[in-house]
mmCIF file of C-alpha atoms in Angstrom:
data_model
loop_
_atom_site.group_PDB
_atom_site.id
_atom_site.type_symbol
_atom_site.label_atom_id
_atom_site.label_comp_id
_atom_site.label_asym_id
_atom_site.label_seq_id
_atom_site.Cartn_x
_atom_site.Cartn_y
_atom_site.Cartn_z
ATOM 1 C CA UNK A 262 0.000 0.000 0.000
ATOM 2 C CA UNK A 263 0.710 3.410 -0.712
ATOM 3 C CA UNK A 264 0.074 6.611 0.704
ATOM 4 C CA UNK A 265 -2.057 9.351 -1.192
ATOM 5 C CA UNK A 266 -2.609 12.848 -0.252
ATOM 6 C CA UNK A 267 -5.150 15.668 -1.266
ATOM 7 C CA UNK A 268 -4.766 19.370 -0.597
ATOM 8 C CA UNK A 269 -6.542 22.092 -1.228
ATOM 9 C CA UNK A 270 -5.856 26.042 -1.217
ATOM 10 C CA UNK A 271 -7.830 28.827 -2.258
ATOM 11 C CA UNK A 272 -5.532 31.383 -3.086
ATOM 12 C CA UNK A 273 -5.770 35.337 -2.512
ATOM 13 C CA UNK A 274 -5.258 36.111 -6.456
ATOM 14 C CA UNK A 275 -4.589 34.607 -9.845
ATOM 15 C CA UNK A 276 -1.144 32.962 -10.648
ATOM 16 C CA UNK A 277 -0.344 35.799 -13.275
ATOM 17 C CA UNK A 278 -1.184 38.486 -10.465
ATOM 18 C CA UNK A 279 1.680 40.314 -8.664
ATOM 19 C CA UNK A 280 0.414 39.221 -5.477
ATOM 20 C CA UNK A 281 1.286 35.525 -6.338
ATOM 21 C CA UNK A 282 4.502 35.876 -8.198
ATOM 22 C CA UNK A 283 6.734 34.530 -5.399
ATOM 23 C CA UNK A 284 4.702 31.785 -4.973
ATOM 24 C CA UNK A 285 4.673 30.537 -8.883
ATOM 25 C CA UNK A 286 8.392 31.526 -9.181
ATOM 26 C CA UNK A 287 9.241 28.852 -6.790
ATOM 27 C CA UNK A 288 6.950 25.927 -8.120
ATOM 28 C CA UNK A 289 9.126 24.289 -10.057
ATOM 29 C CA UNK A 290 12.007 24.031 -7.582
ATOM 30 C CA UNK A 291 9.311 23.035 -4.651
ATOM 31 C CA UNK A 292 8.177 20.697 -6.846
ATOM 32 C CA UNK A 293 11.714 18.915 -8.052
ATOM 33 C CA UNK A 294 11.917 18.855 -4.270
ATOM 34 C CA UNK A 295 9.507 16.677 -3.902
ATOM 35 C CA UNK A 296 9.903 14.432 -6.909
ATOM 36 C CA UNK A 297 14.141 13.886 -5.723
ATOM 37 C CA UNK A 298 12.512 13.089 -1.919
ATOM 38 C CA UNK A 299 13.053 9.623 -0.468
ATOM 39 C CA UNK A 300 9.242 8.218 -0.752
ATOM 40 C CA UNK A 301 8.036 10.023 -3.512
ATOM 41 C CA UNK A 302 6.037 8.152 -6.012
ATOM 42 C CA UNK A 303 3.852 10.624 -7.679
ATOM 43 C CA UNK A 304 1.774 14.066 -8.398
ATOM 44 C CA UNK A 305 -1.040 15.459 -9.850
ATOM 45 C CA UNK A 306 0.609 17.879 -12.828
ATOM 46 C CA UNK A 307 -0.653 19.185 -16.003
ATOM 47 C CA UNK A 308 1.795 19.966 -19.141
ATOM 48 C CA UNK A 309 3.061 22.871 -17.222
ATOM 49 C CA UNK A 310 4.774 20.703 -14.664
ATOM 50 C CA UNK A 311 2.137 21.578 -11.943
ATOM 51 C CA UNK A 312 -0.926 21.767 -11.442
ATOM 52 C CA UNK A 313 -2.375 25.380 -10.371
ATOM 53 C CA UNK A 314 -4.152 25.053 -13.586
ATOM 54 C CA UNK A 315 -6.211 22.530 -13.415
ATOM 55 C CA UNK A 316 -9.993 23.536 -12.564
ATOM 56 C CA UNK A 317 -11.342 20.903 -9.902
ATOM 57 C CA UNK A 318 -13.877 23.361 -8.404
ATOM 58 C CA UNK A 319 -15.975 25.959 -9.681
ATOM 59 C CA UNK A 320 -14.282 28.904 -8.016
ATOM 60 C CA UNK A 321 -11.096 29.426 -10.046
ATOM 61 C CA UNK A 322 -8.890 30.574 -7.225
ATOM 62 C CA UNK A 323 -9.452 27.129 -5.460
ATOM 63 C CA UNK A 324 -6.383 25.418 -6.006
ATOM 64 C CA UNK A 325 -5.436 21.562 -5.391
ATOM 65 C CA UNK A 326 -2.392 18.974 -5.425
ATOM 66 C CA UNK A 327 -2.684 15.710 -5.264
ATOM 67 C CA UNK A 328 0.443 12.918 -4.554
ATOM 68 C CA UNK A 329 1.314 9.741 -3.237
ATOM 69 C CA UNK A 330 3.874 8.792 -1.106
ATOM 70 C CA UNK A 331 5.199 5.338 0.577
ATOM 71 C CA UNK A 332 4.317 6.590 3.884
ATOM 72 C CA UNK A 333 3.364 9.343 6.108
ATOM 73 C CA UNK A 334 7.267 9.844 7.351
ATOM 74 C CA UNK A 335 8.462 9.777 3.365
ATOM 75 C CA UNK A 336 5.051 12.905 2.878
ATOM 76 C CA UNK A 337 6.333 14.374 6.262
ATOM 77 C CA UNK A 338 9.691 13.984 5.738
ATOM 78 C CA UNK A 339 9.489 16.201 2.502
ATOM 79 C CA UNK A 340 6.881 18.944 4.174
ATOM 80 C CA UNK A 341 8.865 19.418 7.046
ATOM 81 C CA UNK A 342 12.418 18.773 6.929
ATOM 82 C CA UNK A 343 13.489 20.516 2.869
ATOM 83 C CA UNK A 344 12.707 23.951 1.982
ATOM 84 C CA UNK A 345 9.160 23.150 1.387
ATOM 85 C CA UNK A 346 8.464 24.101 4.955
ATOM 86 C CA UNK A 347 9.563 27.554 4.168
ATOM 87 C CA UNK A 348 6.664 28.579 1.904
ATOM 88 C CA UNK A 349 4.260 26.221 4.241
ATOM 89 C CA UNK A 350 5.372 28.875 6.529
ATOM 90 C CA UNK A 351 4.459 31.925 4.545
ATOM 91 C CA UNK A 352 1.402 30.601 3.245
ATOM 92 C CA UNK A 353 -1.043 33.258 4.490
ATOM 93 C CA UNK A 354 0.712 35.670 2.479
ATOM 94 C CA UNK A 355 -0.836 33.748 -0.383
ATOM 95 C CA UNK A 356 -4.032 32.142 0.112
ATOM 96 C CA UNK A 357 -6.985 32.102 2.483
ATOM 97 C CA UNK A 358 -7.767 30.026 5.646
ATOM 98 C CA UNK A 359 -10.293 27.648 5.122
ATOM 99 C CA UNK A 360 -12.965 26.769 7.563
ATOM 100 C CA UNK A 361 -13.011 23.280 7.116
ATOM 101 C CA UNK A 362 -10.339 20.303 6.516
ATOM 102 C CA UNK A 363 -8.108 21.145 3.388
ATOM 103 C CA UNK A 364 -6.521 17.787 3.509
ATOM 104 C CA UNK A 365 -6.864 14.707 3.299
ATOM 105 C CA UNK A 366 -4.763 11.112 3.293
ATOM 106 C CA UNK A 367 -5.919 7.903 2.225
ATOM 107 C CA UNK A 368 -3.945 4.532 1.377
ATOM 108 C CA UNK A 369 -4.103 3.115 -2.003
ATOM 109 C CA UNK A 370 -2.787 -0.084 -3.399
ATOM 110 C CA UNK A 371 0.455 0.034 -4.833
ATOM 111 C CA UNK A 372 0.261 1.283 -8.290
ATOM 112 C CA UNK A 373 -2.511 2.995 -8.705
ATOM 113 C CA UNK A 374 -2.727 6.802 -9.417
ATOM 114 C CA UNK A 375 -5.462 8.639 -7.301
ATOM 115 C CA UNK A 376 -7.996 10.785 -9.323
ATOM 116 C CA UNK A 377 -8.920 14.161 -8.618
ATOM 117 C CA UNK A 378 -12.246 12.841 -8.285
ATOM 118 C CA UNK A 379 -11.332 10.524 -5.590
ATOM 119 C CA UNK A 380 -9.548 12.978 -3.434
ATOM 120 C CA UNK A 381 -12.623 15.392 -3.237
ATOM 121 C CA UNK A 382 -14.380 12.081 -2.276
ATOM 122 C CA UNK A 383 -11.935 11.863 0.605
ATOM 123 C CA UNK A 384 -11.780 15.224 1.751
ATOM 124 C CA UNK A 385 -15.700 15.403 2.075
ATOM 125 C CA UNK A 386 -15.336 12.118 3.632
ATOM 126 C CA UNK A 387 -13.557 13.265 6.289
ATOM 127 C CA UNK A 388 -15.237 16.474 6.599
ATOM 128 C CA UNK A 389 -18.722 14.786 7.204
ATOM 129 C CA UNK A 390 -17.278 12.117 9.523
ATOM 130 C CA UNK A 391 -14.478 12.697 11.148
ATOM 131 C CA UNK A 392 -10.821 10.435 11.135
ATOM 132 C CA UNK A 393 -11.209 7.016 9.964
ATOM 133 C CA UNK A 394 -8.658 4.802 7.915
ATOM 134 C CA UNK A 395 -11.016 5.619 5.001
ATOM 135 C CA UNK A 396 -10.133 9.393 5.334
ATOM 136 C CA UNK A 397 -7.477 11.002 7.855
ATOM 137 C CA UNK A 398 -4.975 13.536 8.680
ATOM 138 C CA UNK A 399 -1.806 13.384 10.329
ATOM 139 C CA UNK A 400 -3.487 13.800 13.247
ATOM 140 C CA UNK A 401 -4.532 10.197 13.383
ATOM 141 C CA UNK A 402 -2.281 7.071 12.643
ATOM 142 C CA UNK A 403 -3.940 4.708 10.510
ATOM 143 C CA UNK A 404 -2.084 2.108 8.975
ATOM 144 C CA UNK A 405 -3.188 -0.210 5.913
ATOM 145 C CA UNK A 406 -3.589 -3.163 8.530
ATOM 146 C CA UNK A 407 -6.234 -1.240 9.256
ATOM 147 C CA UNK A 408 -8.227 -1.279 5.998
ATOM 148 C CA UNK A 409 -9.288 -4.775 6.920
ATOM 149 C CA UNK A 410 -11.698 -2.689 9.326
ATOM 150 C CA UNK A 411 -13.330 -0.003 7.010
ATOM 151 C CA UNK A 412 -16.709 1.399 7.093
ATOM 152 C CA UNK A 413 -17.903 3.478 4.341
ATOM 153 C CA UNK A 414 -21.237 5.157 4.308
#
């Protein structure tokens, strides 16, 4: 099993607005980051080489990233302890606080690539019942052993 990850961000301004410019000018080197970490297996990205373009909500500014990981210490590893926790950091400066959950961690067989689709699944998931192996956050320690015991509604 795998680890797969949803997050969502709704951002204060376009990408091609001053606002964001530090933000998109570090992308790409956030997101080699990630791909050159120890546990990375994959991300959502369009032709671009991320993915701030694709639309998977209505509202335009509503951003999401999607990847999968072998583990929770491999995804934590890379948020925490690189540069990425820099901008995680300074991330008020670009987008909004959301009121409810804007992420969400599920495990997958090996393999197979999470669609957006199935994130948003998650992440409502969650929001409507709370940490389960079916839908959690890093606040909770599910492992796949614990699939066995799932309970969907």
């Amino acid at each position: 099993m795998e680890l797969a990850q949803l997050n969502i961000a709704k951002a204060k301004g376009m990408m091609d607005e001053p606002l964001m410019k530090e933000f998109v000018d570090n992308l790409e080197s956030v997101n080699a980051m990630a791909e050159s970490s120890e546990g990375f297996v994959w991300r959502l990205k369009d032709e671009s080489g991320d993915a701030t373009a694709i639309q998977a909500f209505d509202d335009p500014l509503q951003l999401v990233n999607m990847s999968v990981w072998h583990s929770p210490d491999a995804l934590k590893g890379f948020m925490y302890m690189t540069h990425h926790i820099s901008f995680m950091k300074r991330k008020k400066e670009w987008f909004e606080k959301l009121s409810e959950a804007n992420y969400v961690l599920w495990w997958i067989p090996k393999g197979h690539i999470p669609s957006i689709e199935e994130g948003k699944a998650r992440l409502e998931y969650l929001r409507e019942h709370g940490e389960s192996v079916y839908a959690f956050s890093f606040k909770s320690r599910f492992e796949p052993t614990d699939l066995n015991t799932i309970k969907t509604a």
